[in-house]
Amino acid sequence: MTENNGYEVVVVGAGAAGLSAALVLGRSRRRTLVVDAGEPRNAPSAHMQGYLSRDGMSPAEFLAVGREEVARYGVELLRDRVVDVAREGDFAAVLASGRTVRARHLVIATGLTDELPPVPGLAERFGRDVVHCPYCHGWEVRDLPTGVLATSPLSVHQALMVTQWSKDVRLFLHEVGEAELTDQDLRRLAAAGVTVVPGEVAGLVTADDRLTGVRLADGTVHEREVLYAAPRAVPHNDLLIRLGAELRETPFGSYPVIDERGLTTVPGLWAAGNASGFAEQVINAASRGYRAGAAINGELLMADLDDSAS
Ligand SMILES: Cc1cc2nc3c(=O)[nH]c(=O)nc-3n(C[C@H](O)[C@H](O)[C@H](O)COP(=O)(O)OP(=O)(O)OC[C@H]3O[C@@H](n4cnc5c(N)ncnc54)[C@H](O)[C@@H]3O)c2cc1C
């Protein structure tokens, strides 16, 4: 059997992806450690939507229940941050506390950061009446006077999508020039009834801690109760890079090349959830983690059988 004084698996990140991987691994009787810095991406939101049977639950409660579930199967959970990793036969992960933990397989489920456009007042309202994703928030803000803050020509797509939830949509071009919109963009925006508003957005107007308007640099205020703004996704891929995993470039950042199970191009190194792709909602992240956990259990079993047979 392979000699190992550490864990069979270390999971970095205890969001939906990491906890789901850990649940399968714990139930498969694998010595598993989950290290988590405790900053899940959807923390600004009071409600998590679209997860069948948990629709509307608070993100914090969802993760607390998940931690309880994995702990039942002997998985260790540690509030810490992995600050460095190396491959020394096994993986060696250095924690911010100074401890080094070793594992035969490493799951990177570290998520991503949403870097918001630097409009004054916007970050404070993120996840409330400044939102980014109609699938997460669209129902809750349906039929309201809605704005979309353009951060690139791709924001046209966001504005068109949003019309499924409100027929009163204004696209604030902000730093996007009118000339950057194609004829097809303009035709679709007109067909969807979206009003295009040129000019830089200078700030938000609020009353009683609610969004009431969007203020342009020329002083004009457009009454709006919800504003969609697309953040720049910054994937937490530093550990993957240090271990030499191949990355693929996307319009939403660099993510690891993985197979259908979540295995990266580095043997024993796995990625799941938003660390593996921009579009993973909570239920998809959980599914990715689950697949990776089950695949790792199989790999460990076969490696040990092959070792003992040789
Ligand atoms: C405002 C907002 C609202 C959203 N609402 C919804 C919704 O309603 N429904 C939905 O399906 N999706 C929603 N999402 C998307 C959702 O947040 C993601 O799908 C989900 O968080 C992805 O899970 P994950 O496990 O990949 O990452 P995360 O949940 O982000 O978890 C990653 C964890 O890894 C930890 N970590 C990172 N680096 C390290 C490190 N080096 N060492 C240790 N730990 C580390 C982080 O601290 C974090 O705890 C929303 C997103 C935002 C921004």
Tab-separated table of C-alpha atoms and ligand atoms in Angstrom:
chain	number	residue	atom	x	y	z
A	1	MET	CA	0.000	0.000	0.000
A	2	THR	CA	1.149	3.521	-0.651
A	3	GLU	CA	2.835	5.003	2.415
A	4	ASN	CA	1.103	8.094	3.589
A	5	ASN	CA	1.210	9.763	6.978
A	6	GLY	CA	-1.235	12.490	6.032
A	7	TYR	CA	-4.684	12.628	4.541
A	8	GLU	CA	-5.907	10.728	1.550
A	9	VAL	CA	-7.579	13.899	0.301
A	10	VAL	CA	-7.335	17.573	1.169
A	11	VAL	CA	-10.179	19.716	-0.140
A	12	VAL	CA	-9.445	23.442	-0.385
A	13	GLY	CA	-12.667	25.419	-0.002
A	14	ALA	CA	-15.920	24.538	1.776
A	15	GLY	CA	-18.526	26.026	-0.512
A	16	ALA	CA	-21.040	23.778	-2.253
A	17	ALA	CA	-18.314	22.219	-4.409
A	18	GLY	CA	-15.808	21.424	-1.669
A	19	LEU	CA	-18.398	20.191	0.811
A	20	SER	CA	-20.041	17.920	-1.759
A	21	ALA	CA	-16.687	16.375	-2.618
A	22	ALA	CA	-16.015	15.934	1.103
A	23	LEU	CA	-19.421	14.335	1.705
A	24	VAL	CA	-18.779	11.599	-0.854
A	25	LEU	CA	-15.231	11.094	0.378
A	26	GLY	CA	-16.308	10.888	4.020
A	27	ARG	CA	-19.019	8.393	3.171
A	28	SER	CA	-16.393	6.438	1.232
A	29	ARG	CA	-14.343	6.237	4.461
A	30	ARG	CA	-11.510	8.370	3.064
A	31	ARG	CA	-9.324	10.344	5.474
A	32	THR	CA	-10.327	13.804	4.334
A	33	LEU	CA	-9.496	17.312	5.481
A	34	VAL	CA	-11.369	20.387	4.286
A	35	VAL	CA	-9.552	23.713	4.677
A	36	ASP	CA	-11.746	26.757	4.259
A	37	ALA	CA	-11.125	30.485	4.502
A	38	GLY	CA	-14.851	31.119	5.082
A	39	GLU	CA	-15.566	33.635	2.299
A	40	PRO	CA	-18.128	32.025	-0.028
A	41	ARG	CA	-18.988	33.972	-3.146
A	42	ASN	CA	-22.712	34.418	-2.452
A	43	ALA	CA	-22.208	35.694	1.116
A	44	PRO	CA	-23.634	39.159	0.214
A	45	SER	CA	-27.034	37.573	-0.545
A	46	ALA	CA	-29.627	36.820	2.117
A	47	HIS	CA	-31.212	34.091	-0.013
A	48	MET	CA	-29.960	31.342	-2.273
A	49	GLN	CA	-32.314	30.525	-5.142
A	50	GLY	CA	-32.639	27.736	-7.645
A	51	TYR	CA	-31.288	24.825	-5.602
A	52	LEU	CA	-34.070	22.268	-5.732
A	53	SER	CA	-35.484	21.638	-2.238
A	54	ARG	CA	-33.371	24.499	-0.753
A	55	ASP	CA	-34.754	27.398	-2.809
A	56	GLY	CA	-34.728	30.552	-0.661
A	57	MET	CA	-32.476	29.175	2.091
A	58	SER	CA	-29.789	31.523	3.388
A	59	PRO	CA	-26.341	30.745	1.950
A	60	ALA	CA	-24.859	30.692	5.464
A	61	GLU	CA	-27.420	28.156	6.694
A	62	PHE	CA	-26.929	26.007	3.594
A	63	LEU	CA	-23.194	25.769	4.243
A	64	ALA	CA	-23.653	25.225	7.992
A	65	VAL	CA	-25.923	22.242	7.263
A	66	GLY	CA	-23.349	20.983	4.750
A	67	ARG	CA	-20.540	21.205	7.292
A	68	GLU	CA	-22.627	19.258	9.824
A	69	GLU	CA	-23.349	16.578	7.238
A	70	VAL	CA	-19.718	16.008	6.262
A	71	ALA	CA	-18.554	16.050	9.905
A	72	ARG	CA	-20.890	13.083	10.592
A	73	TYR	CA	-18.642	10.939	8.396
A	74	GLY	CA	-15.397	11.853	10.137
A	75	VAL	CA	-14.280	14.541	7.678
A	76	GLU	CA	-12.122	17.154	9.442
A	77	LEU	CA	-12.954	20.801	8.818
A	78	LEU	CA	-10.428	23.522	9.432
A	79	ARG	CA	-10.953	27.298	9.248
A	80	ASP	CA	-7.664	28.330	7.634
A	81	ARG	CA	-6.283	29.359	4.257
A	82	VAL	CA	-3.982	27.376	1.997
A	83	VAL	CA	-1.244	29.831	1.062
A	84	ASP	CA	1.123	27.552	-0.822
A	85	VAL	CA	1.243	24.092	-2.351
A	86	ALA	CA	3.933	21.834	-3.710
A	87	ARG	CA	4.153	18.329	-5.073
A	88	GLU	CA	6.579	16.245	-3.022
A	89	GLY	CA	5.348	12.760	-3.961
A	90	ASP	CA	2.114	13.671	-2.190
A	91	PHE	CA	0.729	17.200	-2.221
A	92	ALA	CA	1.974	19.431	0.584
A	93	ALA	CA	-0.323	22.346	1.401
A	94	VAL	CA	0.982	25.151	3.590
A	95	LEU	CA	-1.671	26.858	5.703
A	96	ALA	CA	-1.720	30.483	6.836
A	97	SER	CA	-1.433	29.214	10.432
A	98	GLY	CA	1.948	27.728	9.504
A	99	ARG	CA	0.888	24.080	9.515
A	100	THR	CA	1.632	21.878	6.484
A	101	VAL	CA	-0.842	19.146	5.554
A	102	ARG	CA	-0.176	16.321	3.114
A	103	ALA	CA	-2.521	14.395	0.881
A	104	ARG	CA	-2.489	11.991	-2.023
A	105	HIS	CA	-5.188	13.940	-3.854
A	106	LEU	CA	-5.975	17.644	-3.719
A	107	VAL	CA	-9.320	19.202	-4.643
A	108	ILE	CA	-9.304	22.898	-5.496
A	109	ALA	CA	-12.788	24.255	-4.772
A	110	THR	CA	-11.720	27.804	-4.010
A	111	GLY	CA	-14.360	29.687	-6.013
A	112	LEU	CA	-13.857	33.150	-7.464
A	113	THR	CA	-14.073	36.814	-6.514
A	114	ASP	CA	-16.503	39.229	-8.149
A	115	GLU	CA	-14.688	42.480	-8.889
A	116	LEU	CA	-17.394	45.105	-9.181
A	117	PRO	CA	-17.266	48.146	-11.482
A	118	PRO	CA	-15.919	51.088	-9.447
A	119	VAL	CA	-19.144	53.093	-9.354
A	120	PRO	CA	-19.561	54.808	-5.970
A	121	GLY	CA	-22.117	53.073	-3.747
A	122	LEU	CA	-22.430	49.998	-5.927
A	123	ALA	CA	-20.455	47.492	-3.845
A	124	GLU	CA	-22.441	48.280	-0.689
A	125	ARG	CA	-25.676	47.258	-2.419
A	126	PHE	CA	-24.356	44.135	-4.177
A	127	GLY	CA	-26.568	41.093	-3.648
A	128	ARG	CA	-29.513	43.296	-2.626
A	129	ASP	CA	-30.781	45.728	-5.276
A	130	VAL	CA	-27.529	45.731	-7.237
A	131	VAL	CA	-27.364	42.244	-8.666
A	132	HIS	CA	-25.511	40.345	-11.357
A	133	CYS	CA	-27.497	37.252	-12.239
A	134	PRO	CA	-31.154	37.016	-13.246
A	135	TYR	CA	-31.273	33.325	-12.331
A	136	CYS	CA	-30.188	34.203	-8.777
A	137	HIS	CA	-32.275	37.342	-8.267
A	138	GLY	CA	-34.574	37.917	-11.286
A	139	TRP	CA	-37.739	36.523	-9.731
A	140	GLU	CA	-37.298	38.568	-6.547
A	141	VAL	CA	-36.947	41.838	-8.518
A	142	ARG	CA	-39.434	41.014	-11.285
A	143	ASP	CA	-41.436	43.829	-12.880
A	144	LEU	CA	-39.397	46.559	-11.125
A	145	PRO	CA	-37.914	49.541	-13.008
A	146	THR	CA	-34.590	47.949	-13.888
A	147	GLY	CA	-31.221	49.235	-15.039
A	148	VAL	CA	-28.322	47.370	-16.556
A	149	LEU	CA	-24.862	48.894	-16.169
A	150	ALA	CA	-22.817	48.134	-19.266
A	151	THR	CA	-19.240	47.155	-18.555
A	152	SER	CA	-18.568	45.768	-22.024
A	153	PRO	CA	-20.561	45.125	-25.199
A	154	LEU	CA	-21.427	41.725	-23.621
A	155	SER	CA	-23.755	43.662	-21.293
A	156	VAL	CA	-26.211	43.840	-24.193
A	157	HIS	CA	-26.802	40.135	-23.658
A	158	GLN	CA	-27.452	40.742	-19.964
A	159	ALA	CA	-29.955	43.521	-20.774
A	160	LEU	CA	-31.790	41.263	-23.230
A	161	MET	CA	-31.941	38.412	-20.705
A	162	VAL	CA	-33.297	40.675	-18.000
A	163	THR	CA	-36.378	41.513	-20.118
A	164	GLN	CA	-37.663	38.059	-19.272
A	165	TRP	CA	-38.169	39.389	-15.721
A	166	SER	CA	-39.045	43.072	-16.285
A	167	LYS	CA	-40.399	44.934	-19.292
A	168	ASP	CA	-39.032	48.247	-17.962
A	169	VAL	CA	-35.301	47.959	-18.685
A	170	ARG	CA	-32.756	50.721	-19.373
A	171	LEU	CA	-29.256	49.858	-20.537
A	172	PHE	CA	-26.766	52.429	-19.202
A	173	LEU	CA	-23.903	52.413	-21.667
A	174	HIS	CA	-21.547	53.920	-19.058
A	175	GLU	CA	-18.060	53.325	-20.493
A	176	VAL	CA	-19.252	51.507	-23.629
A	177	GLY	CA	-19.444	53.662	-26.750
A	178	GLU	CA	-22.632	53.601	-28.824
A	179	ALA	CA	-20.480	52.666	-31.822
A	180	GLU	CA	-19.484	49.430	-30.052
A	181	LEU	CA	-23.039	48.079	-30.355
A	182	THR	CA	-23.680	46.096	-33.518
A	183	ASP	CA	-26.734	46.483	-35.750
A	184	GLN	CA	-27.943	43.154	-34.435
A	185	ASP	CA	-27.542	44.416	-30.825
A	186	LEU	CA	-29.587	47.518	-31.635
A	187	ARG	CA	-32.301	45.509	-33.422
A	188	ARG	CA	-32.603	43.079	-30.525
A	189	LEU	CA	-32.627	45.823	-27.893
A	190	ALA	CA	-35.377	47.624	-29.802
A	191	ALA	CA	-37.378	44.410	-30.216
A	192	ALA	CA	-37.080	43.709	-26.483
A	193	GLY	CA	-38.155	47.253	-25.597
A	194	VAL	CA	-34.866	48.122	-23.863
A	195	THR	CA	-34.080	51.857	-23.686
A	196	VAL	CA	-30.415	52.584	-24.389
A	197	VAL	CA	-29.001	55.429	-22.240
A	198	PRO	CA	-25.608	56.812	-23.316
A	199	GLY	CA	-23.344	58.531	-20.789
A	200	GLU	CA	-21.228	57.674	-17.797
A	201	VAL	CA	-22.919	56.509	-14.592
A	202	ALA	CA	-21.562	58.584	-11.686
A	203	GLY	CA	-23.447	57.071	-8.756
A	204	LEU	CA	-26.578	55.611	-7.252
A	205	VAL	CA	-29.441	57.374	-5.525
A	206	THR	CA	-30.945	55.719	-2.450
A	207	ALA	CA	-33.685	56.405	0.063
A	208	ASP	CA	-34.330	54.409	3.250
A	209	ASP	CA	-31.550	52.019	2.263
A	210	ARG	CA	-33.272	51.210	-1.042
A	211	LEU	CA	-32.080	51.987	-4.572
A	212	THR	CA	-34.261	54.664	-6.134
A	213	GLY	CA	-32.183	55.896	-9.041
A	214	VAL	CA	-29.104	55.878	-11.213
A	215	ARG	CA	-27.271	59.211	-11.569
A	216	LEU	CA	-25.329	60.047	-14.712
A	217	ALA	CA	-22.239	62.263	-14.802
A	218	ASP	CA	-24.333	65.081	-16.359
A	219	GLY	CA	-26.556	65.040	-13.247
A	220	THR	CA	-29.576	63.338	-14.839
A	221	VAL	CA	-31.242	60.828	-12.536
A	222	HIS	CA	-33.090	57.801	-13.925
A	223	GLU	CA	-35.542	56.287	-11.441
A	224	ARG	CA	-34.591	52.646	-11.047
A	225	GLU	CA	-35.207	50.184	-8.207
A	226	VAL	CA	-32.797	47.503	-9.315
A	227	LEU	CA	-29.513	47.626	-11.185
A	228	TYR	CA	-27.787	44.693	-12.840
A	229	ALA	CA	-24.009	45.035	-13.023
A	230	ALA	CA	-21.671	42.380	-14.375
A	231	PRO	CA	-18.632	41.972	-12.116
A	232	ARG	CA	-15.270	40.913	-13.479
A	233	ALA	CA	-14.732	37.312	-12.384
A	234	VAL	CA	-11.341	36.688	-10.786
A	235	PRO	CA	-10.954	32.925	-10.383
A	236	HIS	CA	-8.961	31.741	-7.372
A	237	ASN	CA	-6.547	29.752	-9.515
A	238	ASP	CA	-3.202	30.557	-7.854
A	239	LEU	CA	-2.820	27.098	-6.284
A	240	LEU	CA	-3.568	25.442	-9.625
A	241	ILE	CA	-0.970	27.624	-11.317
A	242	ARG	CA	1.672	26.788	-8.702
A	243	LEU	CA	1.107	23.099	-9.330
A	244	GLY	CA	1.464	23.538	-13.080
A	245	ALA	CA	-2.138	22.836	-14.122
A	246	GLU	CA	-2.912	23.848	-17.692
A	247	LEU	CA	-5.401	26.723	-17.878
A	248	ARG	CA	-7.851	27.732	-20.596
A	249	GLU	CA	-8.672	31.376	-21.256
A	250	THR	CA	-12.329	32.431	-21.294
A	251	PRO	CA	-14.003	35.875	-21.435
A	252	PHE	CA	-14.568	35.356	-17.690
A	253	GLY	CA	-11.019	34.486	-16.597
A	254	SER	CA	-8.626	31.512	-16.714
A	255	TYR	CA	-9.908	28.150	-15.552
A	256	PRO	CA	-8.177	24.782	-15.439
A	257	VAL	CA	-8.469	22.289	-18.248
A	258	ILE	CA	-10.375	19.406	-16.628
A	259	ASP	CA	-11.910	16.146	-17.746
A	260	GLU	CA	-15.574	15.330	-17.142
A	261	ARG	CA	-14.748	14.219	-13.595
A	262	GLY	CA	-12.847	17.375	-12.663
A	263	LEU	CA	-9.297	16.013	-12.990
A	264	THR	CA	-6.854	18.703	-14.113
A	265	THR	CA	-3.816	18.053	-16.313
A	266	VAL	CA	-1.829	17.293	-13.113
A	267	PRO	CA	-2.422	13.746	-11.788
A	268	GLY	CA	-4.176	13.809	-8.405
A	269	LEU	CA	-5.154	17.478	-8.721
A	270	TRP	CA	-8.872	18.157	-9.120
A	271	ALA	CA	-10.989	21.281	-9.523
A	272	ALA	CA	-14.699	21.824	-8.867
A	273	GLY	CA	-17.251	24.620	-8.669
A	274	ASN	CA	-16.393	28.191	-9.626
A	275	ALA	CA	-12.689	27.348	-9.431
A	276	SER	CA	-13.337	25.147	-12.471
A	277	GLY	CA	-15.729	27.402	-14.386
A	278	PHE	CA	-17.471	30.756	-14.224
A	279	ALA	CA	-21.021	29.561	-14.808
A	280	GLU	CA	-21.319	27.027	-11.991
A	281	GLN	CA	-24.358	27.899	-9.894
A	282	VAL	CA	-24.591	26.357	-6.420
A	283	ILE	CA	-26.310	23.193	-7.608
A	284	ASN	CA	-23.789	22.744	-10.445
A	285	ALA	CA	-20.888	23.367	-8.074
A	286	ALA	CA	-22.267	20.702	-5.732
A	287	SER	CA	-22.620	18.294	-8.634
A	288	ARG	CA	-19.032	18.943	-9.783
A	289	GLY	CA	-17.754	18.352	-6.275
A	290	TYR	CA	-19.720	15.138	-5.961
A	291	ARG	CA	-18.334	13.775	-9.220
A	292	ALA	CA	-14.769	14.627	-8.246
A	293	GLY	CA	-15.176	13.017	-4.819
A	294	ALA	CA	-16.512	9.772	-6.274
A	295	ALA	CA	-13.795	9.687	-8.945
A	296	ILE	CA	-11.053	10.213	-6.352
A	297	ASN	CA	-12.354	7.359	-4.238
A	298	GLY	CA	-12.161	5.078	-7.272
A	299	GLU	CA	-8.643	6.237	-8.164
A	300	LEU	CA	-7.386	5.678	-4.618
A	301	LEU	CA	-8.881	2.202	-4.502
A	302	MET	CA	-7.346	1.107	-7.804
A	303	ALA	CA	-3.940	2.638	-6.995
A	304	ASP	CA	-3.799	0.759	-3.701
A	305	LEU	CA	-4.884	-2.511	-5.316
A	306	ASP	CA	-2.248	-2.108	-8.025
A	307	ASP	CA	0.408	-1.349	-5.392
A	308	SER	CA	-0.449	-4.375	-3.286
A	309	ALA	CA	-0.558	-6.635	-6.365
A	310	SER	CA	2.919	-5.588	-7.549
B	1	LIG	C1	-24.343	37.979	-4.798
B	1	LIG	C2	-24.400	36.571	-5.349
B	1	LIG	C3	-25.577	35.849	-5.264
B	1	LIG	C4	-25.649	34.564	-5.763
B	1	LIG	N1	-26.834	33.890	-5.677
B	1	LIG	C5	-26.927	32.649	-6.143
B	1	LIG	C6	-28.182	31.946	-6.088
B	1	LIG	O1	-29.189	32.468	-5.610
B	1	LIG	N2	-28.211	30.680	-6.571
B	1	LIG	C7	-27.103	30.083	-7.108
B	1	LIG	O2	-27.189	28.923	-7.510
B	1	LIG	N3	-25.913	30.731	-7.202
B	1	LIG	C8	-25.803	31.982	-6.716
B	1	LIG	N4	-24.612	32.649	-6.797
B	1	LIG	C9	-23.425	31.917	-7.313
B	1	LIG	C10	-22.811	31.112	-6.153
B	1	LIG	O3	-22.214	32.009	-5.247
B	1	LIG	C11	-21.768	30.116	-6.683
B	1	LIG	O4	-22.408	29.265	-7.609
B	1	LIG	C12	-21.217	29.228	-5.564
B	1	LIG	O5	-20.759	30.000	-4.483
B	1	LIG	C13	-20.075	28.349	-6.103
B	1	LIG	O6	-19.655	27.477	-5.078
B	1	LIG	P1	-18.115	27.104	-4.899
B	1	LIG	O7	-18.109	26.013	-3.869
B	1	LIG	O8	-17.485	26.841	-6.193
B	1	LIG	O9	-17.405	28.434	-4.326
B	1	LIG	P2	-17.664	29.296	-3.011
B	1	LIG	O10	-19.059	29.125	-2.526
B	1	LIG	O11	-17.225	30.669	-3.331
B	1	LIG	O12	-16.687	28.650	-1.942
B	1	LIG	C14	-15.298	28.715	-2.070
B	1	LIG	C15	-14.679	28.652	-0.682
B	1	LIG	O13	-13.263	28.463	-0.801
B	1	LIG	C16	-12.625	29.289	0.131
B	1	LIG	N5	-11.236	29.530	-0.300
B	1	LIG	C17	-10.795	30.245	-1.373
B	1	LIG	N6	-9.439	30.205	-1.445
B	1	LIG	C18	-9.024	29.453	-0.391
B	1	LIG	C19	-7.753	29.044	0.069
B	1	LIG	N7	-6.625	29.389	-0.569
B	1	LIG	N8	-7.692	28.285	1.208
B	1	LIG	C20	-8.826	27.920	1.858
B	1	LIG	N9	-10.069	28.269	1.445
B	1	LIG	C21	-10.163	29.032	0.339
B	1	LIG	C22	-13.477	30.559	0.157
B	1	LIG	O14	-13.210	31.320	1.315
B	1	LIG	C23	-14.900	29.944	0.116
B	1	LIG	O15	-15.359	29.660	1.414
B	1	LIG	C24	-24.512	33.955	-6.346
B	1	LIG	C25	-23.322	34.687	-6.439
B	1	LIG	C26	-23.263	35.982	-5.966
B	1	LIG	C27	-21.996	36.773	-6.111
